[in-house]
Coordinates of C-alpha atoms in Angstrom, one line a residue:
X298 CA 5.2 66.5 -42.8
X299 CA 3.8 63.3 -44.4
X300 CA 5.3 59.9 -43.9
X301 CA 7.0 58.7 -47.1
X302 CA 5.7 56.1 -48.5
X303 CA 7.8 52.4 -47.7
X304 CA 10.0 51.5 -50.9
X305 CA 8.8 47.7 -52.0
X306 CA 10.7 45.3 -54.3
X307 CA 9.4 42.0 -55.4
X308 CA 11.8 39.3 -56.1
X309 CA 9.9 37.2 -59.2
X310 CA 11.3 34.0 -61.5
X311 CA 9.5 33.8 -64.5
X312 CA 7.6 36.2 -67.0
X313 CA 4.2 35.9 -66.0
X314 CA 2.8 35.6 -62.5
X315 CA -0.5 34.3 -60.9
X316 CA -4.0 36.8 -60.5
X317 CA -4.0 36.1 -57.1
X318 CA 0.0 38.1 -56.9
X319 CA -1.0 40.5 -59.6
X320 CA -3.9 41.4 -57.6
X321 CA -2.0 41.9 -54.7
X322 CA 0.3 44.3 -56.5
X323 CA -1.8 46.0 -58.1
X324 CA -3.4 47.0 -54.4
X325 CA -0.2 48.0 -53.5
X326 CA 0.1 50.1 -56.6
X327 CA -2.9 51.8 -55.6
X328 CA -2.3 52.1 -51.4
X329 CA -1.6 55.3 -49.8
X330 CA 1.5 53.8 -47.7
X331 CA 3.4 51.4 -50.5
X332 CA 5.5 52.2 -53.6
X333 CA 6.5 49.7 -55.7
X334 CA 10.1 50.4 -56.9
X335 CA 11.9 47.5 -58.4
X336 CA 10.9 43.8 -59.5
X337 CA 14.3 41.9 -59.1
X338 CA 13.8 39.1 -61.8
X339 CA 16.1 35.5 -61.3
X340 CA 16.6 34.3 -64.7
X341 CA 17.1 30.3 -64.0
X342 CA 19.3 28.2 -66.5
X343 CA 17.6 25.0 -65.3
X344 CA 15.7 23.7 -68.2
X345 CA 13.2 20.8 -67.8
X346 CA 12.5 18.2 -70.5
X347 CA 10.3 15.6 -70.7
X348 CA 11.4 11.8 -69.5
X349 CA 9.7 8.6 -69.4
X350 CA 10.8 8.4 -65.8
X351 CA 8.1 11.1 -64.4
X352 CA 5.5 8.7 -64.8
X353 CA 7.4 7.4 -61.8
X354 CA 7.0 10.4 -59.8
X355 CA 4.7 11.4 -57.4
X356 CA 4.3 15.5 -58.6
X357 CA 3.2 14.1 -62.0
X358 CA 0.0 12.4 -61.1
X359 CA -0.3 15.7 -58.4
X360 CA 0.1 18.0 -60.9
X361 CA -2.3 16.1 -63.5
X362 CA -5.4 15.1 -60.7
X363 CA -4.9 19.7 -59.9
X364 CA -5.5 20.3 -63.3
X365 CA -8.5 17.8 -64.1
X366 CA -9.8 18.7 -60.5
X367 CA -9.9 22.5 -61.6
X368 CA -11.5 22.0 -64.8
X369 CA -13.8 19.6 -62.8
X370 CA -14.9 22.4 -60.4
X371 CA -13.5 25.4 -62.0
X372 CA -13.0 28.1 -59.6
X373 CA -14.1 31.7 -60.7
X374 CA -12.0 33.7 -60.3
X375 CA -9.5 31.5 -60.7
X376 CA -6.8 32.9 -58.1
X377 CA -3.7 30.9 -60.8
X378 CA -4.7 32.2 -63.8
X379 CA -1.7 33.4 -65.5
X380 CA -0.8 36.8 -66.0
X381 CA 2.0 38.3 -68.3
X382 CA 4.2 40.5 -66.3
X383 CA 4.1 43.9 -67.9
X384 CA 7.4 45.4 -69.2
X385 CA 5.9 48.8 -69.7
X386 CA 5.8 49.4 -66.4
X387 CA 7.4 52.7 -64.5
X388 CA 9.0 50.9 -62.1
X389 CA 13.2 49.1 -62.1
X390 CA 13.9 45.9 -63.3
X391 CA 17.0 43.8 -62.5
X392 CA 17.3 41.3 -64.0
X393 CA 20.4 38.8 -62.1
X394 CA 20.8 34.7 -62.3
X395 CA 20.3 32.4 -59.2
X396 CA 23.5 32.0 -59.1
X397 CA 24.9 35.3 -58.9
X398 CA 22.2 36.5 -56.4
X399 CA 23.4 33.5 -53.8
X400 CA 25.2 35.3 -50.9
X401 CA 28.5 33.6 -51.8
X402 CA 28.4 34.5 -55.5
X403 CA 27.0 37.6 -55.8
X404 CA 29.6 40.6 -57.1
X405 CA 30.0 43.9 -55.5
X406 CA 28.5 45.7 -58.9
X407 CA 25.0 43.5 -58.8
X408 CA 24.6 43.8 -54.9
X409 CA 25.5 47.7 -55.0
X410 CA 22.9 48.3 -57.8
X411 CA 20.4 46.7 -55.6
X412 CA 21.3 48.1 -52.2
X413 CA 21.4 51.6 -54.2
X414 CA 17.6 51.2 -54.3
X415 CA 17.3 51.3 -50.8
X416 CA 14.3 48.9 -50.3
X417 CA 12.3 48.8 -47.4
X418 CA 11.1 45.8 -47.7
X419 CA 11.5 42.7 -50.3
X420 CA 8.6 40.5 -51.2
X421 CA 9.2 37.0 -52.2
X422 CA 6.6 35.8 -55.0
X423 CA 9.1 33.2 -55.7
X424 CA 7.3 31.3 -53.0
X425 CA 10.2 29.3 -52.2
X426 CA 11.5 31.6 -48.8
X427 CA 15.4 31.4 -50.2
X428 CA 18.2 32.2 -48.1
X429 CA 19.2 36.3 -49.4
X430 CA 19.0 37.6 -45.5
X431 CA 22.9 37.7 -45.3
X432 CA 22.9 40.1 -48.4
X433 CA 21.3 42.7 -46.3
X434 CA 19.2 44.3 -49.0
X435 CA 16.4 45.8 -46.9
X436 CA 15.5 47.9 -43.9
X437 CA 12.5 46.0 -42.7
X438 CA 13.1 42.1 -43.7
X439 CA 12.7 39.9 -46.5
X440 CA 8.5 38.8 -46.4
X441 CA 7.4 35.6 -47.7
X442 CA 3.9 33.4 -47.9
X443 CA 3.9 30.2 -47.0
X444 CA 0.4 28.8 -47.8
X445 CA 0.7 25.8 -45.6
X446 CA 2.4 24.3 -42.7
X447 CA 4.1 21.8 -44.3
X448 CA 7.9 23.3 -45.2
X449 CA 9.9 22.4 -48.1
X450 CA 6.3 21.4 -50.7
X451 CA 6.2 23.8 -53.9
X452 CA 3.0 26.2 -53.2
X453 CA 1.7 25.0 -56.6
X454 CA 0.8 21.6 -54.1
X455 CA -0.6 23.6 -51.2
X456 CA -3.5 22.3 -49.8
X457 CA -2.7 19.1 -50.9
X458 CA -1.9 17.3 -47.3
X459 CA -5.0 18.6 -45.8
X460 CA -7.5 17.8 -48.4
X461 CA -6.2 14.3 -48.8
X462 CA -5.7 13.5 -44.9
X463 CA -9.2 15.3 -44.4
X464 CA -7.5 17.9 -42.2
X465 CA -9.8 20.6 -40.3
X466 CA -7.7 23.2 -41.8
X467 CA -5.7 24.9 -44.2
X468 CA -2.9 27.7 -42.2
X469 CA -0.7 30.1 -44.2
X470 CA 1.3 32.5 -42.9
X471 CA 3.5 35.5 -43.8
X472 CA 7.0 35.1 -42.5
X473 CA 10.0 37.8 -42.4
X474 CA 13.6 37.2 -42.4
X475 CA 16.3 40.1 -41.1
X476 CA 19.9 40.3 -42.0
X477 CA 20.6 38.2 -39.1
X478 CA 18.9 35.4 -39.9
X479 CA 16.1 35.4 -37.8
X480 CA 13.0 34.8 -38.6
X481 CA 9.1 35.4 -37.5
X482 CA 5.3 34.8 -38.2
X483 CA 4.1 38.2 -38.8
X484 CA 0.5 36.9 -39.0
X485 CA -1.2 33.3 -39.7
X486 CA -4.7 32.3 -40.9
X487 CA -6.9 29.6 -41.0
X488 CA -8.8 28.5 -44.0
X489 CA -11.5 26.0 -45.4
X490 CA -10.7 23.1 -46.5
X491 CA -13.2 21.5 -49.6
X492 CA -13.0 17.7 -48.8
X493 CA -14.8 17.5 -52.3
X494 CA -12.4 19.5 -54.3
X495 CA -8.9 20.5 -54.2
X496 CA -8.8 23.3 -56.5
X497 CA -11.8 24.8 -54.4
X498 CA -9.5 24.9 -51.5
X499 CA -6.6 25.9 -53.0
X500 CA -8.6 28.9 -54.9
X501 CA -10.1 30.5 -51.7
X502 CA -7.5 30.1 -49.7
X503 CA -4.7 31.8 -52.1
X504 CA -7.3 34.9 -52.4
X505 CA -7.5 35.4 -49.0
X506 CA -3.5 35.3 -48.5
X507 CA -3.1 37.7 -51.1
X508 CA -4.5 40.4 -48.7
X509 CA -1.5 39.7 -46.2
X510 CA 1.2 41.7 -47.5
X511 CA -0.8 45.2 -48.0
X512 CA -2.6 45.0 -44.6
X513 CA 0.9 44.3 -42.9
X514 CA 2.5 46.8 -44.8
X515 CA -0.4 49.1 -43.4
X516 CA 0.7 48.4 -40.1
X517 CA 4.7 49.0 -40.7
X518 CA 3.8 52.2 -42.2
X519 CA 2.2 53.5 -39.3
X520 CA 4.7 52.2 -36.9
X521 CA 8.0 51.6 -38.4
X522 CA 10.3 50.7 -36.1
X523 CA 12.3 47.1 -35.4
X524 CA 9.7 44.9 -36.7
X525 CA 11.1 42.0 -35.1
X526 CA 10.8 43.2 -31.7
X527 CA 7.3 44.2 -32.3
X528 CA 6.6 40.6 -32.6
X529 CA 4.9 38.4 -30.2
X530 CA 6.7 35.2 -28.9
X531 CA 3.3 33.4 -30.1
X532 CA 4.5 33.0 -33.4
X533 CA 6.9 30.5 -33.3
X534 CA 8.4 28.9 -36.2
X535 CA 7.2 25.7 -34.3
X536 CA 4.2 25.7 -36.1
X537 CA 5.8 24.7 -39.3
X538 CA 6.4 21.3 -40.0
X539 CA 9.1 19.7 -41.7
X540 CA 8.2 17.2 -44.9
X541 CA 9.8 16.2 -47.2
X542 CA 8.1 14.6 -50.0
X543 CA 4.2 14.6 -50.5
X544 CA 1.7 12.4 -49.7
X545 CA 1.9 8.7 -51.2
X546 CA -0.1 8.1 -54.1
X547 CA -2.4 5.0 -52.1
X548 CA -3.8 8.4 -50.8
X549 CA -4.8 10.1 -54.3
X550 CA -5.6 6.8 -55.1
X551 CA -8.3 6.3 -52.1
X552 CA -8.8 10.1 -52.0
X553 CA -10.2 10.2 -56.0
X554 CA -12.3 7.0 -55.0
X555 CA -14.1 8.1 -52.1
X556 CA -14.9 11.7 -53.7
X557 CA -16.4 10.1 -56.9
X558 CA -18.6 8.1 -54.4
X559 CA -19.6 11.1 -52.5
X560 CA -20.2 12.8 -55.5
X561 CA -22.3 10.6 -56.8
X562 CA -23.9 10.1 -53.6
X563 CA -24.6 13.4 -52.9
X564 CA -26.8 13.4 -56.2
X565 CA -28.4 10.8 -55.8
X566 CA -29.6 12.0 -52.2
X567 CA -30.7 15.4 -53.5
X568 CA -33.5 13.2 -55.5
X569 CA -35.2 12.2 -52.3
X570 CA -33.8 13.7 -49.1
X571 CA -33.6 17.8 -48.9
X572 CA -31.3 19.9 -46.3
X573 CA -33.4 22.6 -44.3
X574 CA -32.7 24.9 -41.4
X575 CA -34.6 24.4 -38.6
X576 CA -35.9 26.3 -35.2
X577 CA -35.3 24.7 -31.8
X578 CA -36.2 27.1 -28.2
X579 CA -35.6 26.1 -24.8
X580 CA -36.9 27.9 -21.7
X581 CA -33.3 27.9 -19.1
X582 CA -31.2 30.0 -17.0
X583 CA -28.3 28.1 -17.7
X584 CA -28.2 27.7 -21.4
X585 CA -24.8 26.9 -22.2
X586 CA -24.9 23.7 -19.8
X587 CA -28.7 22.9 -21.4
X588 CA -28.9 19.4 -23.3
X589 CA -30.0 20.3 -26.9
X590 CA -32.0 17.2 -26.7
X591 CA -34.7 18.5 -24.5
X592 CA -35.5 21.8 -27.1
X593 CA -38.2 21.9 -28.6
X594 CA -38.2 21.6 -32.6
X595 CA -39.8 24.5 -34.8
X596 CA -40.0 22.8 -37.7
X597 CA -40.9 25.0 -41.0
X598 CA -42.9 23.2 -44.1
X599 CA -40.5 21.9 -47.1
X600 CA -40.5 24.4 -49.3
X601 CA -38.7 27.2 -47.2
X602 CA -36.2 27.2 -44.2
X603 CA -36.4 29.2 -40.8
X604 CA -32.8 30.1 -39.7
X605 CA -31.1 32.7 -37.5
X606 CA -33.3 33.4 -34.3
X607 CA -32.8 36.2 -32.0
X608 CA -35.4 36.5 -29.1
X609 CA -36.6 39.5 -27.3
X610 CA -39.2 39.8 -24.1
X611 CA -41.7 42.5 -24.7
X612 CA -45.4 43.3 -22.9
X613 CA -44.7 39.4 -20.8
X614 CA -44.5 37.9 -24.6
X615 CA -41.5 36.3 -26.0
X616 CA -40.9 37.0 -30.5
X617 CA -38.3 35.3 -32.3
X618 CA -37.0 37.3 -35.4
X619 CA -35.8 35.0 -37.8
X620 CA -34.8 34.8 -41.4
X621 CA -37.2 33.3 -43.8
X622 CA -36.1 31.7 -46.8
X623 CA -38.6 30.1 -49.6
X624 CA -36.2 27.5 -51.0
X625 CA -37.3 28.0 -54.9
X626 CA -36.3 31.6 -54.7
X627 CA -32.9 31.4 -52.8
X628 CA -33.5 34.8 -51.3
X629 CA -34.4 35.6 -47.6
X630 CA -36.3 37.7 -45.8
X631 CA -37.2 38.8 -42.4
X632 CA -39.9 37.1 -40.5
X633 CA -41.4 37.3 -36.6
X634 CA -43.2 34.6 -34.4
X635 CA -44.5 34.6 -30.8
X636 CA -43.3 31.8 -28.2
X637 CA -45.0 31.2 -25.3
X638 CA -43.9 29.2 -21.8
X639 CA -45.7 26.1 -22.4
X640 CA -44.3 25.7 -25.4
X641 CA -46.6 27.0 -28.1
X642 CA -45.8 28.9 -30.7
X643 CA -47.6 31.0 -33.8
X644 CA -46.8 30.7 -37.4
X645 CA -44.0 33.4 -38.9
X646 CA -45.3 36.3 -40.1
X647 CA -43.0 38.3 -42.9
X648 CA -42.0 42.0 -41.5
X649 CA -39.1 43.1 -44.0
X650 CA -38.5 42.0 -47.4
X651 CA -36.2 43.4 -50.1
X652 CA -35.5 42.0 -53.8
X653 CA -31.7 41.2 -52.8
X654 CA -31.0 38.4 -49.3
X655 CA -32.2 39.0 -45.8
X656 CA -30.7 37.7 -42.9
X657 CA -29.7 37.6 -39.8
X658 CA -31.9 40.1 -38.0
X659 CA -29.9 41.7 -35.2
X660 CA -31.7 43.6 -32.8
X661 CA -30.7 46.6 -30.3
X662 CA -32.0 49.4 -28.2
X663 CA -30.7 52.9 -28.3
X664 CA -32.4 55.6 -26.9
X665 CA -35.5 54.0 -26.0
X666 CA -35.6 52.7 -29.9
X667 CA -35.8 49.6 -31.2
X668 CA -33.4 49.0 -33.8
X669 CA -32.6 46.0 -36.5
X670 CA -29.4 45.5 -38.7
X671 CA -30.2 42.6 -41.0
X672 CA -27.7 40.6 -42.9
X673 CA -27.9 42.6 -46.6
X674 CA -24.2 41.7 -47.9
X675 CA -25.3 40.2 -51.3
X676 CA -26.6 44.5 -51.6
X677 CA -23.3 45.1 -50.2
X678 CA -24.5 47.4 -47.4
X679 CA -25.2 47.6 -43.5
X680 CA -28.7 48.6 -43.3
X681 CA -30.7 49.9 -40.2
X682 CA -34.0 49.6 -39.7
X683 CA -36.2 51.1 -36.8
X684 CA -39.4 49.5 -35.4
X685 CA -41.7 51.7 -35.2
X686 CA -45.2 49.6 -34.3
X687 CA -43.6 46.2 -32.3
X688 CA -42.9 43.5 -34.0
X689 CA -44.5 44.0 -37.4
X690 CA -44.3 47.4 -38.7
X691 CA -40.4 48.5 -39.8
X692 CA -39.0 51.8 -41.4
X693 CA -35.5 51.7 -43.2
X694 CA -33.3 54.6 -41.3
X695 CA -30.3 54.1 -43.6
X696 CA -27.3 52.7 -44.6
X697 CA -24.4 52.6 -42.1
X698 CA -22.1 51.3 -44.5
X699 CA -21.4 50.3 -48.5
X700 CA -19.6 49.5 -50.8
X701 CA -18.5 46.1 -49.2
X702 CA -19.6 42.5 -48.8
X703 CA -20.6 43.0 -44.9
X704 CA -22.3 39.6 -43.5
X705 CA -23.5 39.1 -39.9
X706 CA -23.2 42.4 -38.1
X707 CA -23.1 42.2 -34.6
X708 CA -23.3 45.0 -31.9
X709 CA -22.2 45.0 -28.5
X710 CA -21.8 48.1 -25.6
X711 CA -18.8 48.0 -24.1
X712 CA -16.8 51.2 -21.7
X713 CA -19.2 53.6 -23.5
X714 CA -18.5 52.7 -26.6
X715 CA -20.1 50.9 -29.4
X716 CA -18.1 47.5 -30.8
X717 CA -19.4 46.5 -34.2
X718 CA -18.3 43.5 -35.3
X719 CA -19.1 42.2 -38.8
X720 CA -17.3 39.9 -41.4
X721 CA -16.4 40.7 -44.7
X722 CA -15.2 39.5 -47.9
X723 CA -12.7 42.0 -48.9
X724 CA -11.5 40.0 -52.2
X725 CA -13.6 38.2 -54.9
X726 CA -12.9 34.4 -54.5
X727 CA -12.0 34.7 -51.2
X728 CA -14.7 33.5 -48.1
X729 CA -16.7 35.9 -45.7
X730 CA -16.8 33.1 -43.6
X731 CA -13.2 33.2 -42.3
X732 CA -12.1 37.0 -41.4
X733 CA -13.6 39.1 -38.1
X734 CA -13.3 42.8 -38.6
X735 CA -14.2 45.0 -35.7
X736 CA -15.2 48.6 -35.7
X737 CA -16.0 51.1 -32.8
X738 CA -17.9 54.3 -32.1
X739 CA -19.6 56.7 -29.6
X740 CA -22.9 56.4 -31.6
X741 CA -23.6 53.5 -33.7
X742 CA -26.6 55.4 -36.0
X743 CA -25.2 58.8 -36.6
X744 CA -21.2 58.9 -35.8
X745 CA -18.4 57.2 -38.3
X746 CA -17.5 53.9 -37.1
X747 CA -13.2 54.3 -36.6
X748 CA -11.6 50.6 -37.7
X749 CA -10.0 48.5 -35.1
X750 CA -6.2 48.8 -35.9
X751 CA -5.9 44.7 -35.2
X752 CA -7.8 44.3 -38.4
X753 CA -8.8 41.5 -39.1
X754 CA -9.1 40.6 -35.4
X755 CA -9.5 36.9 -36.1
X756 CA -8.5 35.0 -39.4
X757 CA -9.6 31.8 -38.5
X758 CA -12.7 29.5 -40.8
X759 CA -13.5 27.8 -36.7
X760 CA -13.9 30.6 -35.2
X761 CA -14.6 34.0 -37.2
X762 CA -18.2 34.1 -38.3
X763 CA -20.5 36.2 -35.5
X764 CA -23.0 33.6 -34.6
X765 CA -25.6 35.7 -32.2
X766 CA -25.6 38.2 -29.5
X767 CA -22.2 38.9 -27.2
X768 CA -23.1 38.5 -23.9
X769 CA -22.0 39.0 -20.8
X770 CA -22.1 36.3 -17.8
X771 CA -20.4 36.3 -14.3
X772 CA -18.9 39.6 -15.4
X773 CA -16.9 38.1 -18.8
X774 CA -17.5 38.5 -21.5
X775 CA -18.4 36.2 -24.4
X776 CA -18.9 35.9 -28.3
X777 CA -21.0 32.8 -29.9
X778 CA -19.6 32.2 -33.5
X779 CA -19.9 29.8 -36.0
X780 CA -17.5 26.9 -36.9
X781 CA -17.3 26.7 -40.4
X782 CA -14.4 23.7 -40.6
X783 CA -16.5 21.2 -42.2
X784 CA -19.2 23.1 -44.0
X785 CA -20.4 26.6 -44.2
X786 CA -22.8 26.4 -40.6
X787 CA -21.3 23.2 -39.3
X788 CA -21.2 24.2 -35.5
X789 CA -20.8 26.8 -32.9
X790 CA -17.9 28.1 -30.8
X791 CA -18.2 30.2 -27.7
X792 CA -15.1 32.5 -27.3
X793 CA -14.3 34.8 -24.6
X794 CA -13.3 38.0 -24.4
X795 CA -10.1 38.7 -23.0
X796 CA -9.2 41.9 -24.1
X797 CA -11.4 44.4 -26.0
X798 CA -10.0 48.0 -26.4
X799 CA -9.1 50.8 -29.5
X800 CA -6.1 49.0 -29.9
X801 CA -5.9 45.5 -29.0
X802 CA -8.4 42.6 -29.0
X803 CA -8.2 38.9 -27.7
X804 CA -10.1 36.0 -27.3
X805 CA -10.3 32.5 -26.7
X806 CA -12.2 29.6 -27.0
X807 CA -14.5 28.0 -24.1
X808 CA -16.8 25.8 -25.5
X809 CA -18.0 24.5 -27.9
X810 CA -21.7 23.3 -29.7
X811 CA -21.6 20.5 -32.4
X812 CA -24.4 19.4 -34.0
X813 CA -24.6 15.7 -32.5
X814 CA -27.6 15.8 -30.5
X815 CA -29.4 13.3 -33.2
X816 CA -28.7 11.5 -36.2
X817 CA -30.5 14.2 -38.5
X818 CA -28.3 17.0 -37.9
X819 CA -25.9 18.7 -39.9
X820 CA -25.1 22.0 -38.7
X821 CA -26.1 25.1 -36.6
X822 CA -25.0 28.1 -36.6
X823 CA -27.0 30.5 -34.6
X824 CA -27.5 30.7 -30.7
X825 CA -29.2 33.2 -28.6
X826 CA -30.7 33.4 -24.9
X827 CA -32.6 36.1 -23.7
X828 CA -34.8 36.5 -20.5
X829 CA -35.1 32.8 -19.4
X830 CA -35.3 31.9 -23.5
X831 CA -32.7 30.4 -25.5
X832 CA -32.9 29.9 -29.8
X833 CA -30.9 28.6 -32.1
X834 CA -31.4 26.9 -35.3
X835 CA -30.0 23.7 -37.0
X836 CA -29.8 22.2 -40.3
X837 CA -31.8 18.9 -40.7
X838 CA -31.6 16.0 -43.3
X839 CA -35.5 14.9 -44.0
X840 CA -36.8 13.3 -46.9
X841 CA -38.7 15.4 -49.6
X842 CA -41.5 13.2 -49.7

């Protein structure tokens, strides 16, 4: 017998709504475990009129620096681009006042016709997580977004605190309320946060909260159940802070200032000064307590970078495989050098090239084969290669998987298994930089890979992006990835494994890499170590000239 499908209603307050919701229903529309039933529509009296006075207030100036900001930047797609709601649809609309749906005020007629819908579950795109848990509408909760941390700010001024007070990060979360009450994070993420450009931040961010709901609703379909007591204590409501009002406008003031300045600056600098990925190698046993001051720089000519090592022994030789970008064309490929212990090293020499972006070139043996999954999202595949004369001679074996925007793939052995972990960009406007999906299988080339049931098993801009080889030392387990807080590549985080099964995952951070080692750095975002070797890469600031 198939499990029916959960009843969902969305509670809505005007005639149109944002892409970024429309979006999100229209997965829903389209998923094998949601159907959309009834859109409960508040029509509000309040009417708002224009005053001299608002001039006075803060959400003016707010709302007017947004809109100039976006049209400065303009996002594509833009996530708040309105969309009429349409009134040909198959589904129920009630349509009830504020008023009469408050739990005090609402008549026995209205709140039968809703209950009579029996709805599983009652989305919120009101975005304003009102009080309706008494009314005891819904079998699994009330859900609600709450794209920042800050309680009580409209979410049309989200991201607003942490671009202004130059915050690491933006967190959002998706809440659920029961009839008693009682509320819970059912999941949180972490997001970039654009210290040139509010609307950037705001744009990415809302994309990537609009995949939430269906994923969660995923997760209910398949287990049902009291969904507050399937919830870990971790998600505490303390997380959410209490403001009232938002920032002061001395921080707009200083905030528009210093952005025009680094605007400006930044222009200026791209006259005479150029940003370039960069090699740097080490021989050490102990290569996360190494000072990167003592590596030894690689450094490529101007026109082209050299960026994500990984290093294999072979024949008493030590290769690097590295992407190879020539800056004019903007599109990589893959490239090998040699190393040797006294610190020479030859000239890269191109192995694998494609007319769409190479990178990334992880390496792995299987079967006494030597096999290479390059980075090949912008194709939107995960391609294998096998190397079939060491190190320069490469056949394409095929593609493990399509259809998606796949960056970084990473494989790791584990219990007999196969763990592939990759990051993807599951919705245009959204980041691949910020979601960790993991896959397993018995045999990585020629068996499906079956999807973690965690997915995604880390939503979080520090800490997501693979950054090299998993690795195992002392008997635990750890994962290198890339901090992406600042920038795109700003640093490196080591996490360990905790746990690492079919169906749970953990981790945690033990250390991490910034690039502070000298006054030319900017970034780096790849480390490996090998037999005695370790690579990684950073991103220098050196004049053009």
């Amino acid at each position: 017998m198939d499990t029916p499908k959960l009843r969902i209603a969305f509670l809505i307050e005007h005639d149109t709504i944002e892409k970024w919701q429309y979006e999100m229903i229209s997965n829903l529309e389209n998923s094998f475990h949601s159907k959309i039933i009834s859109i409960i529509k508040l029509n509000t009296t309040k009417v708002i009129r224009p005053s001299i006075t608002q001039f006075f207030k803060k959400k003016f100036w707010y709302q007017h620096f947004i809109q100039i900001d976006q049209k400065i930047f303009n996002p594509i797609p833009n996530a708040f681009e309105p969309i009429s709601f349409d009134n040909s649809i198959e589904y129920e609309i009630i349509e009830i006042s504020l008023e009469e749906l408050l739990p005090k005020r609402i008549s026995n007629k209205q709140l039968e016709l809703i209950k009579k819908i029996k709805i599983d579950v009652l989305i919120d795109l009101t975005l304003k997580n009102r009080d309706l848990s008494s009314l005891n509408i819904t079998k699994y909760g009330i859900w609600n977004l709450s794209h920042s941390t800050r309680a009580n700010i409209n979410s049309n001024f989200a991201g607003i605190f942490e671009t202004l007070l130059k915050e690491d990060s933006i967190t959002s979360f998706l809440t659920v309320k029961n009839s008693k009450n009682q509320e819970k994070i059912i999941f949180q993420s972490k997001s970039f946060v654009d210290a040139l450009s509010i609307s950037n931040t705001r744009n990415s961010h809302f994309w990537k909260t609009s995949l939430f709901i269906s994923r969660k609703l995923e997760d209910l379909y398949y287990e049902r159940g009291d969904i507050m007591e399937q919830l870990n204590d971790q998600y505490s409501k303390h997380l959410i802070q209490n403001t009232k009002s938002l920032p002061r406008l001395f921080y707009l003031f200083t905030y528009s200032v210093s952005t025009f300045i680094k605007l400006i600056t930044k222009q200026l600098m791209k006259r005479i000064e150029l940003s370039q990925w960069i090699l740097l190698f080490k021989f050490s046993e102990n290569f996360l307590e190494d000072s990167y001051n003592d590596f030894i720089r690689i450094n490529p000519p101007k026109d082209r970078i050299w960026a994500d090592p990984f290093t294999l022994k072979k024949g008493g030789k030590f290769f690097v495989f590295i992407e190879e970008m020539l800056i004019a064309q903007n599109k990589g490929y893959i490239s090998v050098l040699e190393i040797d212990q006294d610190g020479n090293y030859t000239l890269p020499v191109k192995i694998i090239e494609n007319d769409y972006h190479m990178s990334y070139p992880f390496l792995f043996e299987d079967n006494d084969h030597l096999y290479m999954i390059p980075e090949t999202g912008s194709n939107k595949t995960i391609e294998l290669y096998k190397c079939v004369d060491f190190p320069y001679k490469w056949e394409f074996q095929k593609v493990l998987l399509e259809g998606e925007k796949a960056v970084d793939t990473t494989v790791f052995k584990h219990n007999e298994k196969y763990w592939i972990f990759t990051n993807k960009k599951e919705m245009v406007g959204a980041s691949a930089h910020e979601e960790l999906f993991l896959y397993y299988t018995d045999d990585v080339i020629d068996k499906k890979w079956i999807a973690h049931p965690k997915n995604p098993i880390v939503s979080d801009v520090s800490c997501a992006r693979s950054a090299g080889n998993i690795f195992v030392k002392d008997n635990k387990i750890y994962r290198p990835a890339q901090n992406c807080i600042k920038r795109y590549g700003y640093g490196l985080k080591i996490q360990e494994i905790i746990v690492l099964n079919e169906n749970e995952y953990e981790e945690k951070n033990i250390d991490s890499i910034y690039p502070n080692w000298s006054n030319d750095l900017l970034g780096t975002h790849t480390i490996n170590h090998k037999d005695g070797l370790t690579v990684i890469d950073a991103l220098i600031q050196r004049s053009k000239f």
